[in-house]
JSON list of C-alpha atoms in Angstrom, two decimals:
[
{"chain": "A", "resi": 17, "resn": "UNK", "atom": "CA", "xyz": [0.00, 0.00, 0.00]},
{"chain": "A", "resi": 18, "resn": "UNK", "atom": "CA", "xyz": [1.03, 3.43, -0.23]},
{"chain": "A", "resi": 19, "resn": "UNK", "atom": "CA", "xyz": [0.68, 6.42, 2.59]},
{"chain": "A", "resi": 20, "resn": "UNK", "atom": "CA", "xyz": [0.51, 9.45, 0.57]},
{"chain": "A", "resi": 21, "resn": "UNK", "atom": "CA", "xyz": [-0.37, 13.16, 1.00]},
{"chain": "A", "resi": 22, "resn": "UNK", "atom": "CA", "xyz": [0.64, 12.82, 5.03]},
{"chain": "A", "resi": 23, "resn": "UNK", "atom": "CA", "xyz": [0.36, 15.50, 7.86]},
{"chain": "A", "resi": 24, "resn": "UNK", "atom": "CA", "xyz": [2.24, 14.24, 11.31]},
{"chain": "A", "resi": 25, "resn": "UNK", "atom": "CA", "xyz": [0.68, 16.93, 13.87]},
{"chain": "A", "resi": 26, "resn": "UNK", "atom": "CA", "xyz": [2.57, 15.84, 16.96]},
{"chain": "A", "resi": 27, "resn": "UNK", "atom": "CA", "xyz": [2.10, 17.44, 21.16]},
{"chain": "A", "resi": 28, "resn": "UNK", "atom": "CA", "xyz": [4.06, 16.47, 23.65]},
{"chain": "A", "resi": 29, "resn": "UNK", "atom": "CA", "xyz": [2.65, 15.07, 26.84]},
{"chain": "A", "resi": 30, "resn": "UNK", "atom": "CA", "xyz": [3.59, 13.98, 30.16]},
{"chain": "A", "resi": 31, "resn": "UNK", "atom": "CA", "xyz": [4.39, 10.32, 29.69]},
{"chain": "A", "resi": 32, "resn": "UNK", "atom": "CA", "xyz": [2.06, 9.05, 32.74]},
{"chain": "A", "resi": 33, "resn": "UNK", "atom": "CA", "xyz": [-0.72, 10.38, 31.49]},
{"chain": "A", "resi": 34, "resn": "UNK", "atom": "CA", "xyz": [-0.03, 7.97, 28.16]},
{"chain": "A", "resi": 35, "resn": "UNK", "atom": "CA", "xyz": [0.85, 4.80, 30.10]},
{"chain": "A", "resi": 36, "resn": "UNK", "atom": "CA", "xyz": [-2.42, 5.73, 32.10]},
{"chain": "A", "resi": 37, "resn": "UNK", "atom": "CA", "xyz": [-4.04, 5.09, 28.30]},
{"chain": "A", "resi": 38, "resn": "UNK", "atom": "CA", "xyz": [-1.88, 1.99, 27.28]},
{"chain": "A", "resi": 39, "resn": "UNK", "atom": "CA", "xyz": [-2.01, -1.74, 27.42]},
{"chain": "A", "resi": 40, "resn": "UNK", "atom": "CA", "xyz": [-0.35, -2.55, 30.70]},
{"chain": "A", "resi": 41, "resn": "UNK", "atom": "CA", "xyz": [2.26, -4.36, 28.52]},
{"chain": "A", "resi": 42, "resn": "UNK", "atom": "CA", "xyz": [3.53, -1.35, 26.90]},
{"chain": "A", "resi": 43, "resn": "UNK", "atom": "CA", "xyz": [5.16, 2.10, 27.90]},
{"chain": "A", "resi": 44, "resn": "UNK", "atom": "CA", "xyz": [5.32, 5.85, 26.46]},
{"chain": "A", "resi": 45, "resn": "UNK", "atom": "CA", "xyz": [8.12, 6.11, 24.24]},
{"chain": "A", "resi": 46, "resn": "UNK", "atom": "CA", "xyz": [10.14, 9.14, 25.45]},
{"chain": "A", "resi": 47, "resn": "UNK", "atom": "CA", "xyz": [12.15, 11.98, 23.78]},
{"chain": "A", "resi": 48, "resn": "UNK", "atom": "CA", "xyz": [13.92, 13.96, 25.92]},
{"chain": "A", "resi": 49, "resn": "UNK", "atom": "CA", "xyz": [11.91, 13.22, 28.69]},
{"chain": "A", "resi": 50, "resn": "UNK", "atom": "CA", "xyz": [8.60, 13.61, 26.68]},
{"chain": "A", "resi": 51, "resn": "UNK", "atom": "CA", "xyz": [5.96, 11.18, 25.08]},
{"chain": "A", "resi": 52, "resn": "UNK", "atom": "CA", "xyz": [4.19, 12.18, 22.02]},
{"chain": "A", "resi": 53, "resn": "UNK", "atom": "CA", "xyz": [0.62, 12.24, 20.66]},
{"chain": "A", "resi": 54, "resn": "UNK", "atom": "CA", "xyz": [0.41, 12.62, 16.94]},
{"chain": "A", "resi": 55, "resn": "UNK", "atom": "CA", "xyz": [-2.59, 13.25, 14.65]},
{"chain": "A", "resi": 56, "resn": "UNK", "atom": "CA", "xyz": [-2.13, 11.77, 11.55]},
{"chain": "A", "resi": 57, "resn": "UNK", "atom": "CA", "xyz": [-4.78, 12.31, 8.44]},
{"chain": "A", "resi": 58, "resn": "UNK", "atom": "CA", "xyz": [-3.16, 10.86, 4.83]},
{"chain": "A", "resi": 59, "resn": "UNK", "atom": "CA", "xyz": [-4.81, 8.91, 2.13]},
{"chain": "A", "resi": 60, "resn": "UNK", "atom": "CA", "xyz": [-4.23, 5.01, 1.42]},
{"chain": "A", "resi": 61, "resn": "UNK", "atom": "CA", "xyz": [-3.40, 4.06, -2.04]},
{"chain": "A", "resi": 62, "resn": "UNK", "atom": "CA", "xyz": [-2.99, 0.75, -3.77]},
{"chain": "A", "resi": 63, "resn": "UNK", "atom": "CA", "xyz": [-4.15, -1.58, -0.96]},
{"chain": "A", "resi": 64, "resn": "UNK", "atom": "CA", "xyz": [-3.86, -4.42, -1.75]},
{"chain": "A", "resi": 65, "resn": "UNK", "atom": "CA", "xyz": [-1.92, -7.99, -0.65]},
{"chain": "A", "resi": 66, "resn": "UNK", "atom": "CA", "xyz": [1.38, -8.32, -2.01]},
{"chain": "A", "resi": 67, "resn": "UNK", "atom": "CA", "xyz": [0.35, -11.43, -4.34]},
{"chain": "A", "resi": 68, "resn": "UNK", "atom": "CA", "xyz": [-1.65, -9.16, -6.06]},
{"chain": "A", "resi": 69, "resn": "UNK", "atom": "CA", "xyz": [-0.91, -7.92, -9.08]},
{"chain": "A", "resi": 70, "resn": "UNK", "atom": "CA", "xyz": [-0.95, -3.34, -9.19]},
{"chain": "A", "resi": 71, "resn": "UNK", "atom": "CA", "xyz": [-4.22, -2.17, -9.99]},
{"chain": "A", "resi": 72, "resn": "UNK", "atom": "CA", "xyz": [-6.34, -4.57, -7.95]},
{"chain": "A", "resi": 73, "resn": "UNK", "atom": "CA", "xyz": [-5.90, -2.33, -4.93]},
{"chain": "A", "resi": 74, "resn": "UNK", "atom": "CA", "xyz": [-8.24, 0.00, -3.53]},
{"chain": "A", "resi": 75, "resn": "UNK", "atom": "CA", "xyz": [-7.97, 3.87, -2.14]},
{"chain": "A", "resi": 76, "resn": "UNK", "atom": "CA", "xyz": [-8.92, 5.74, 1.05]},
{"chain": "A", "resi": 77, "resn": "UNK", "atom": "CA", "xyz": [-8.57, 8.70, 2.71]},
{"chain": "A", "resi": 78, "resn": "UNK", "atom": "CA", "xyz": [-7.89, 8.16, 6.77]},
{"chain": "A", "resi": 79, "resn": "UNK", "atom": "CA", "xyz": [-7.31, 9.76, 10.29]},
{"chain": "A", "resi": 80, "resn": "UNK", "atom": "CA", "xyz": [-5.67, 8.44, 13.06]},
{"chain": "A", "resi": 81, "resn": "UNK", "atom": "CA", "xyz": [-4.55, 9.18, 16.65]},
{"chain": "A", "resi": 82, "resn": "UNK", "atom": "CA", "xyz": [-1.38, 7.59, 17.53]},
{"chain": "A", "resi": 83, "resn": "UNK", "atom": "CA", "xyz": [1.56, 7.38, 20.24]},
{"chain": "A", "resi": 84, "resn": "UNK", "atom": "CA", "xyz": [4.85, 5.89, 20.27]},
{"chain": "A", "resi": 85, "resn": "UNK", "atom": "CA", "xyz": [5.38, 3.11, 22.77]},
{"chain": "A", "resi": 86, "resn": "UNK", "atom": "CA", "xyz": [8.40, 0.04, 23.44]},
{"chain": "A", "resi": 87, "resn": "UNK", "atom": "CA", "xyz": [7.67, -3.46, 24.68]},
{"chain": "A", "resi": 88, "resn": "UNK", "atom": "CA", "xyz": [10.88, -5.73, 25.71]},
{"chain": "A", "resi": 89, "resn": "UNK", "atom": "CA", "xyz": [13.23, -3.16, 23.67]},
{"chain": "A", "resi": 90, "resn": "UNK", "atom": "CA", "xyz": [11.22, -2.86, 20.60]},
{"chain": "A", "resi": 91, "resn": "UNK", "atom": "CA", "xyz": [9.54, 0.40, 19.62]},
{"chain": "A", "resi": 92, "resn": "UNK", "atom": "CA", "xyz": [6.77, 1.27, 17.73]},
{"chain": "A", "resi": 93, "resn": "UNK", "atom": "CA", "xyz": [3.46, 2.90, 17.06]},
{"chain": "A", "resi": 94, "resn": "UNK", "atom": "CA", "xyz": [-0.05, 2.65, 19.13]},
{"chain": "A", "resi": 95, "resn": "UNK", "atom": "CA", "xyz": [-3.30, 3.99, 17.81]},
{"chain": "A", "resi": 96, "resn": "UNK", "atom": "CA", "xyz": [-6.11, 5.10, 20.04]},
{"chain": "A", "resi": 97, "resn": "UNK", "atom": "CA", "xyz": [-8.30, 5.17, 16.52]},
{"chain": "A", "resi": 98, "resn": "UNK", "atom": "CA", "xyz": [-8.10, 4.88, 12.90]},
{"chain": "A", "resi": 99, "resn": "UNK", "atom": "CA", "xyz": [-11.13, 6.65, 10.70]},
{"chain": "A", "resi": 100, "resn": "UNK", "atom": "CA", "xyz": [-11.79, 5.93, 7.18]},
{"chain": "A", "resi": 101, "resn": "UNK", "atom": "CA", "xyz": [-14.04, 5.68, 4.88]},
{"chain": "A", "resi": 102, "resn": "UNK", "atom": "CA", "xyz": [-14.76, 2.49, 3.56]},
{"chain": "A", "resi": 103, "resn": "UNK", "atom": "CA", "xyz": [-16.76, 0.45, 5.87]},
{"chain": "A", "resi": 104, "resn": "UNK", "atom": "CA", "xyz": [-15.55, -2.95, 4.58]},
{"chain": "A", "resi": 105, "resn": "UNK", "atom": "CA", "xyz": [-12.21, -2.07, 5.31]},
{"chain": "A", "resi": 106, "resn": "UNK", "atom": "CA", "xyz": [-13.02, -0.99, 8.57]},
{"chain": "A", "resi": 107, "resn": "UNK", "atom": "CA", "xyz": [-14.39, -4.22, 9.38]},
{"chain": "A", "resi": 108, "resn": "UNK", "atom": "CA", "xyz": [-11.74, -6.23, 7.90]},
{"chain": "A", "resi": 109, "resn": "UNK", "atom": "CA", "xyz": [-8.97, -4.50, 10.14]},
{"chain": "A", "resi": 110, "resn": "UNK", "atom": "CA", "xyz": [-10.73, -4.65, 13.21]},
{"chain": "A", "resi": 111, "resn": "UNK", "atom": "CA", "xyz": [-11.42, -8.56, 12.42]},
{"chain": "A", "resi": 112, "resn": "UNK", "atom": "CA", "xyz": [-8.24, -9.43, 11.12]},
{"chain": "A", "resi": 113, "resn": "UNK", "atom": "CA", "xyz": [-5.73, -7.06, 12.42]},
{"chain": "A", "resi": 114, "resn": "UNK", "atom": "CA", "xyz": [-7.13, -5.72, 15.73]},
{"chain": "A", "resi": 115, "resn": "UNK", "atom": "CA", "xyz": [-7.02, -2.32, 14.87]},
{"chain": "A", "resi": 116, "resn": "UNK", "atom": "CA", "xyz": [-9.88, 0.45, 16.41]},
{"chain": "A", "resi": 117, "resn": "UNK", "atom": "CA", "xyz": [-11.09, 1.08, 12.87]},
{"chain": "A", "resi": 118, "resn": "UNK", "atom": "CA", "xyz": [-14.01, 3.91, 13.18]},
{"chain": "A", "resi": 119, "resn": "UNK", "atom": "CA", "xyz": [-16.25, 4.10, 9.78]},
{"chain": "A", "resi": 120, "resn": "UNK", "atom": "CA", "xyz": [-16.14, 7.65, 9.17]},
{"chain": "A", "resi": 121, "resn": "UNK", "atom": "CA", "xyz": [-16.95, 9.92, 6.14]},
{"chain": "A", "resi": 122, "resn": "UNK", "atom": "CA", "xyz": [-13.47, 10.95, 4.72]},
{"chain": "A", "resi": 123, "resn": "UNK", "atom": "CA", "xyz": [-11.96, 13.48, 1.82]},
{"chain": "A", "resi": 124, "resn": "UNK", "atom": "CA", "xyz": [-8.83, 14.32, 0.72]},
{"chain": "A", "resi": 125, "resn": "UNK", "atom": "CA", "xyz": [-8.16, 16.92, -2.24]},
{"chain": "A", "resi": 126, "resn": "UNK", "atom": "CA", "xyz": [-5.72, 18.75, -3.66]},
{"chain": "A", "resi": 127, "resn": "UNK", "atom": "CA", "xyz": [-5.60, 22.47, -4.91]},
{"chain": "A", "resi": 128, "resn": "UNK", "atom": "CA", "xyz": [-2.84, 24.98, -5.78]},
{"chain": "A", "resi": 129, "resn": "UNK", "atom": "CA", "xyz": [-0.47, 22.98, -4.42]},
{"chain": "A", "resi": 130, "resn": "UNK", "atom": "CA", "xyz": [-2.41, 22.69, -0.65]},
{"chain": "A", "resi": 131, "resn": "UNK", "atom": "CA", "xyz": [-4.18, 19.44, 0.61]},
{"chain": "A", "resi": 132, "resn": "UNK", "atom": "CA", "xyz": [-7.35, 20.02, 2.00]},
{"chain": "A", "resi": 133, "resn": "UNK", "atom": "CA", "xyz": [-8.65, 16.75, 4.92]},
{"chain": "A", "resi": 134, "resn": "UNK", "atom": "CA", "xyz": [-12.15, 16.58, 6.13]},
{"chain": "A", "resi": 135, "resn": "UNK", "atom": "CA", "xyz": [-13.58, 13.55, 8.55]},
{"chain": "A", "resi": 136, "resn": "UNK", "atom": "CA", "xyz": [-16.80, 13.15, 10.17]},
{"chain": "A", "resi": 137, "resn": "UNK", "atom": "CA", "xyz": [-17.21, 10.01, 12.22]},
{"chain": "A", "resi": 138, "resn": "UNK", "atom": "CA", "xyz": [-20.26, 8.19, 11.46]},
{"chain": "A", "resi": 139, "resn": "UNK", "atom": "CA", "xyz": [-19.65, 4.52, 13.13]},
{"chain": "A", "resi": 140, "resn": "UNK", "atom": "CA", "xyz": [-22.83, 3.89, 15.20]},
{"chain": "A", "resi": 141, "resn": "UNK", "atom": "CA", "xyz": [-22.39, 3.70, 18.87]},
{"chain": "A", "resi": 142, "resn": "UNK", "atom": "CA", "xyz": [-18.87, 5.49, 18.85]},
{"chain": "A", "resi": 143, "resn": "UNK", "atom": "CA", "xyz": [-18.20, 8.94, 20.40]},
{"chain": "A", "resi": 144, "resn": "UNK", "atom": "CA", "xyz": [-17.89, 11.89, 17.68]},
{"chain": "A", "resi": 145, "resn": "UNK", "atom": "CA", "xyz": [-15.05, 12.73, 15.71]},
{"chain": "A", "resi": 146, "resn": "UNK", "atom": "CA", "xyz": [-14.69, 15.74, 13.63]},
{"chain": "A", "resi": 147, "resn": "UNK", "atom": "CA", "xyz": [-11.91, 16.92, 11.56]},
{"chain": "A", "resi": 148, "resn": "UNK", "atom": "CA", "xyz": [-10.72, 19.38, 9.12]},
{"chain": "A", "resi": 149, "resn": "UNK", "atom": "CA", "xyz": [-7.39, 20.69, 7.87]},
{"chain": "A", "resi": 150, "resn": "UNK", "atom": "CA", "xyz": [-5.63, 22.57, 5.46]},
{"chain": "A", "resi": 151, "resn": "UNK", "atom": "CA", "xyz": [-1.91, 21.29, 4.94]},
{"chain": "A", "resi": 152, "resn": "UNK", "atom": "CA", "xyz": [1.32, 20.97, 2.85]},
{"chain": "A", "resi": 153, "resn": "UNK", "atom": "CA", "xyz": [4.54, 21.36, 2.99]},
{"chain": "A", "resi": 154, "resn": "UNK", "atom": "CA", "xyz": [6.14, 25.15, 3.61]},
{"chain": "A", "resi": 155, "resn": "UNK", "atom": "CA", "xyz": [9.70, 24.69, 3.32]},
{"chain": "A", "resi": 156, "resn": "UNK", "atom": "CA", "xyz": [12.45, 22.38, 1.63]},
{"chain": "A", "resi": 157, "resn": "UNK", "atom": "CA", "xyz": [13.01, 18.94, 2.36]},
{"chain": "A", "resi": 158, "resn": "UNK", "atom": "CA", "xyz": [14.74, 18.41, 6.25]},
{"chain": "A", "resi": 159, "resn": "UNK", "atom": "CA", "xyz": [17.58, 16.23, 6.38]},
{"chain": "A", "resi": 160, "resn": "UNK", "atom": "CA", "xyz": [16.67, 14.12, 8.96]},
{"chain": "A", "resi": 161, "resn": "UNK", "atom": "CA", "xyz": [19.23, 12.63, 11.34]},
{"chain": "A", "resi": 162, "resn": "UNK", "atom": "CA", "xyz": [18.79, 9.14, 13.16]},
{"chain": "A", "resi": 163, "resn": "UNK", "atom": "CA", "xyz": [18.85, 10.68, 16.40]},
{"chain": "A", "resi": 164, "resn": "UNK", "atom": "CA", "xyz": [16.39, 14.05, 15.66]},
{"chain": "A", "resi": 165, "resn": "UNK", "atom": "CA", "xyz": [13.55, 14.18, 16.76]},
{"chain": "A", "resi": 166, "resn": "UNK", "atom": "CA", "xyz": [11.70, 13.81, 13.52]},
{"chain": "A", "resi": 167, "resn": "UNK", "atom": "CA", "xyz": [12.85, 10.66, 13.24]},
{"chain": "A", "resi": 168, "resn": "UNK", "atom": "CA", "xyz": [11.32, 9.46, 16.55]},
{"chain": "A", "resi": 169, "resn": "UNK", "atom": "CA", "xyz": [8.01, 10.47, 15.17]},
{"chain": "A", "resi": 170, "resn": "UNK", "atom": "CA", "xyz": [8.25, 9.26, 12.10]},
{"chain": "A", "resi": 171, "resn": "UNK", "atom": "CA", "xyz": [10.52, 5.95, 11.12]},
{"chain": "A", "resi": 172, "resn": "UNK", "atom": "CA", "xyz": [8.59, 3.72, 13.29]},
{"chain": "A", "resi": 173, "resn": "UNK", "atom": "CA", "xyz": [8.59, -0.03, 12.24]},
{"chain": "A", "resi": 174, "resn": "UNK", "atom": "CA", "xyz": [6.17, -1.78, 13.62]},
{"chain": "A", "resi": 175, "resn": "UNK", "atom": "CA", "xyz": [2.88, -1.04, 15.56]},
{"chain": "A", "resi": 176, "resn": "UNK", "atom": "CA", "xyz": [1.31, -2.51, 18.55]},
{"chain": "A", "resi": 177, "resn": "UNK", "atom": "CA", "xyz": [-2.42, -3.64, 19.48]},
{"chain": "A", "resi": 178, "resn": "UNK", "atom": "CA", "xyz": [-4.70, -5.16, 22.14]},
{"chain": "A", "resi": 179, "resn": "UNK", "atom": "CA", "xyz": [-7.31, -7.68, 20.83]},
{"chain": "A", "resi": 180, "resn": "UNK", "atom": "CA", "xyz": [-10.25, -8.60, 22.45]},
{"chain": "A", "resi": 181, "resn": "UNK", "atom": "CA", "xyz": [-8.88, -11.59, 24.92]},
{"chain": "A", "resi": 182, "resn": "UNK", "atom": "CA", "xyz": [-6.49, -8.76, 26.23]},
{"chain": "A", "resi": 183, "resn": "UNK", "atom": "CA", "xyz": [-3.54, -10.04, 24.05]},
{"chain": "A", "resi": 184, "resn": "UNK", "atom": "CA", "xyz": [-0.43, -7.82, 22.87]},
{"chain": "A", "resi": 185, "resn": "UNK", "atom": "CA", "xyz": [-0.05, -8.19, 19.01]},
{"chain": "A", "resi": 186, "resn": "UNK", "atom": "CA", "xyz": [1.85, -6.67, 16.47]},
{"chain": "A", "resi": 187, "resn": "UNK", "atom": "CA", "xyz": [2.71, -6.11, 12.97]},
{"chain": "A", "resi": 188, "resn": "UNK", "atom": "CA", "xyz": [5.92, -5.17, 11.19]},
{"chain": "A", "resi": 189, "resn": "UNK", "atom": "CA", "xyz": [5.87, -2.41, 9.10]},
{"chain": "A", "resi": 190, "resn": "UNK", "atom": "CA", "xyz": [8.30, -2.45, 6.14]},
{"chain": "A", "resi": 191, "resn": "UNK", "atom": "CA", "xyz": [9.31, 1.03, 3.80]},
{"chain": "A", "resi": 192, "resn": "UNK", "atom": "CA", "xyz": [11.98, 3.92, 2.49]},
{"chain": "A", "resi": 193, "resn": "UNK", "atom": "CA", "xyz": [12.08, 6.35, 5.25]},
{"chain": "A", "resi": 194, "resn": "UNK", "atom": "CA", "xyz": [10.15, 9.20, 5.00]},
{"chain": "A", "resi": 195, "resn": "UNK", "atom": "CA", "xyz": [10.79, 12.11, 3.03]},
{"chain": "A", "resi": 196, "resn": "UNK", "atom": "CA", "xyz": [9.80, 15.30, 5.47]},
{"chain": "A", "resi": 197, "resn": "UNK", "atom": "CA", "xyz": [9.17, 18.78, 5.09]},
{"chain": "A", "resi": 198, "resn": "UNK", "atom": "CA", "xyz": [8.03, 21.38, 7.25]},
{"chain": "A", "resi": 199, "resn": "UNK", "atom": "CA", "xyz": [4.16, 22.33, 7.95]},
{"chain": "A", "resi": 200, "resn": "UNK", "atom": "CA", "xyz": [2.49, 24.98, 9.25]},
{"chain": "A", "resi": 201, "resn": "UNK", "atom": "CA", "xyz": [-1.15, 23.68, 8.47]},
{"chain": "A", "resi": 202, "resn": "UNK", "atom": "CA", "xyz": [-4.53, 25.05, 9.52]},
{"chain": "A", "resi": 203, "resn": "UNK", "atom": "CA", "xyz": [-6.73, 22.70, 11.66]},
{"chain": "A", "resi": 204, "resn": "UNK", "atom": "CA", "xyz": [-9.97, 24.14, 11.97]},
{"chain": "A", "resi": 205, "resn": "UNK", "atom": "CA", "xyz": [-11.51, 21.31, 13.89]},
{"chain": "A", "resi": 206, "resn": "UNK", "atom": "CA", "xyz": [-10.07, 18.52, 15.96]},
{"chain": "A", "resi": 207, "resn": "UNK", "atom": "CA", "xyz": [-12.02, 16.23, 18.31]},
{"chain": "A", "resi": 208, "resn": "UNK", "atom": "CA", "xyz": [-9.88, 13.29, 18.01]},
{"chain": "A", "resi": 209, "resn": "UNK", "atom": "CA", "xyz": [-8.29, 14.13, 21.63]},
{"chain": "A", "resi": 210, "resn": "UNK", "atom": "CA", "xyz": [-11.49, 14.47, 23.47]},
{"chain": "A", "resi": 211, "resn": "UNK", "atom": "CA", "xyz": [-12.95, 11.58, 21.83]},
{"chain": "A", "resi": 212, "resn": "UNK", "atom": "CA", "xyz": [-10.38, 9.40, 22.96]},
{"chain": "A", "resi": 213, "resn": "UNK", "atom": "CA", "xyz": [-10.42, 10.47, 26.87]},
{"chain": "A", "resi": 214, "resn": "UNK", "atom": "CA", "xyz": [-7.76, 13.50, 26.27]},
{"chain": "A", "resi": 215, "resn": "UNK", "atom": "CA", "xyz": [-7.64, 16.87, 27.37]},
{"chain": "A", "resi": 216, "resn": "UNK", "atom": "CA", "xyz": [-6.51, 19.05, 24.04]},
{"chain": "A", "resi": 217, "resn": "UNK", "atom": "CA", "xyz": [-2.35, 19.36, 24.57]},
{"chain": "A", "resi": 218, "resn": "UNK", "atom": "CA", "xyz": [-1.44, 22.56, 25.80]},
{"chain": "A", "resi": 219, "resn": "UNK", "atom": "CA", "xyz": [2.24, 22.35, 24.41]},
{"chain": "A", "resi": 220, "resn": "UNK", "atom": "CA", "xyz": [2.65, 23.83, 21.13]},
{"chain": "A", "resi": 221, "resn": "UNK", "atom": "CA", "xyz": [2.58, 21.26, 18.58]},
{"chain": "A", "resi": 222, "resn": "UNK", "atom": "CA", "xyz": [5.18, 20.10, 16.18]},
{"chain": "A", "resi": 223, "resn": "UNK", "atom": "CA", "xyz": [4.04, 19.62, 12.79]},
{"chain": "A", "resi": 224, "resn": "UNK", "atom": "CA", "xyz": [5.85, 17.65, 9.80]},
{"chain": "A", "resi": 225, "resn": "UNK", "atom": "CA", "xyz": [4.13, 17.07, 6.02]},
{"chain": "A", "resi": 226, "resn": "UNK", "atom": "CA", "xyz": [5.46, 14.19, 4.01]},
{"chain": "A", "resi": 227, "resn": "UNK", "atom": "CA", "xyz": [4.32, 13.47, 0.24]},
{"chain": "A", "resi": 228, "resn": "UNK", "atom": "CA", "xyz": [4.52, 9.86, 1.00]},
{"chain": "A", "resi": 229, "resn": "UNK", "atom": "CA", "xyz": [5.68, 6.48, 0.85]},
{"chain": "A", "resi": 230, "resn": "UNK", "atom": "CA", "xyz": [5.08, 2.62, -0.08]},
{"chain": "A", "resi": 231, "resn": "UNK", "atom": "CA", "xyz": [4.74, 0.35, 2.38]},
{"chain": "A", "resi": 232, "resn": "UNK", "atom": "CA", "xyz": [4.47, -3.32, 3.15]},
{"chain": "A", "resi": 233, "resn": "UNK", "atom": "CA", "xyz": [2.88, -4.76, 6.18]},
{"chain": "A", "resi": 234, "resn": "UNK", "atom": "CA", "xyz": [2.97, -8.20, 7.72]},
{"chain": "A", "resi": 235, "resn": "UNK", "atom": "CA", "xyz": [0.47, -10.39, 8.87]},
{"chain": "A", "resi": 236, "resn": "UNK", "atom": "CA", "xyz": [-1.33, -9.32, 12.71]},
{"chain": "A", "resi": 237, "resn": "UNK", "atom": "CA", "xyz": [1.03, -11.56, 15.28]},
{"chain": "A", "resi": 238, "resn": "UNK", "atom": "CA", "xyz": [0.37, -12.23, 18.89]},
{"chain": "A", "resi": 239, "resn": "UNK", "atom": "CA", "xyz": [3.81, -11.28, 21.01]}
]
């Protein structure tokens, strides 16, 4: 699959109010003393399994709320929620890959050289998610170091998730690192916090705009 058209809005938070949030198997990854929420909106191109041949795959725009967490010295990404549009991927990943997939109505366009990202969740019995945002990249391409910080919120390798029987699982995630630029987007609406038992981050966020990359993901493992 492909991740394309990606805004990483990151805040830094105290990391006990994460672990407070997480899986008792996990902890808040830190930087500098500080964990990290990040709200992440991009659109999904090409799904598709890798026996597939290109053009079977599908496309969809999608939102997410995400930290950064380690388990027995491996690091890695947790999501709080995933919207997107289509609902039969959003049942397939919750079944198969125990993700907190949220049906949602999602768009993603482009114009004079600014992506615009709307999302209204419309999954029945889940709190209210609303989203809008006006993004892109404002600078040239950042050479990213191993050790920057951009790099902890970005090359992440695998991600982490709970299923049902209160099992850790996890998935490796396989692709180029990221090509970053700096943002200074416009987010006119974001309930993902709230919705997901947050108080809105007081620190000023961190924001980094990527045009994309291609990915490959293994199969949903139990740890």
């Amino acid at each position: 699959m492909g991740w394309r058209h990606v805004l990483f809005a990151n805040w830094s938070v105290d990391p006990e109010l994460l672990n407070a949030h997480l899986p008792s198997a996990l902890s808040a990854d830190t930087y500098d003393g500080d964990a990290w929420l990040s709200v992440v909106p991009f659109t999904n191109v090409d799904v598709r399994p890798t026996w597939a041949p290109e053009g079977w795959g599908f496309s969809l725009p999608e939102l997410n709320l995400r930290t950064y967490v380690t388990h027995d010295g491996h690091s890695g990404v947790y999501f709080f929620s995933l919207d997107a549009q289509g609902i039969l991927s959003v049942v397939g990943a919750r079944l198969f890959h125990h993700l907190l997939y949220y049906y949602a109505r999602c768009s993603l366009t482009e114009a004079d050289g600014d992506i615009r990202f709307q999302s209204r969740r419309l999954h029945p019995g889940a709190r209210p998610v609303h989203f809008a945002a006006t993004y892109g990249p404002s600078g040239p391409e950042l050479e990213v170091q191993s050790d920057s910080l951009e790099a902890f919120l970005t090359e992440r390798y695998r991600y982490y998730t709970e299923a049902q029987d209160g099992s850790l699982r996890y998935a490796a995630i396989d692709h180029e690192p990221w090509p970053l630029y700096e943002a200074d987007p416009t987010i006119e609406t974001n309930t993902l916090f709230e919705a997901n038992g947050f108080a809105y981050p007081e620190t000023e966020p961190v924001h980094y705009y990527s045009p994309g990359v291609t990915t490959i993901a293994s199969p949903n493992r139990r740890v």
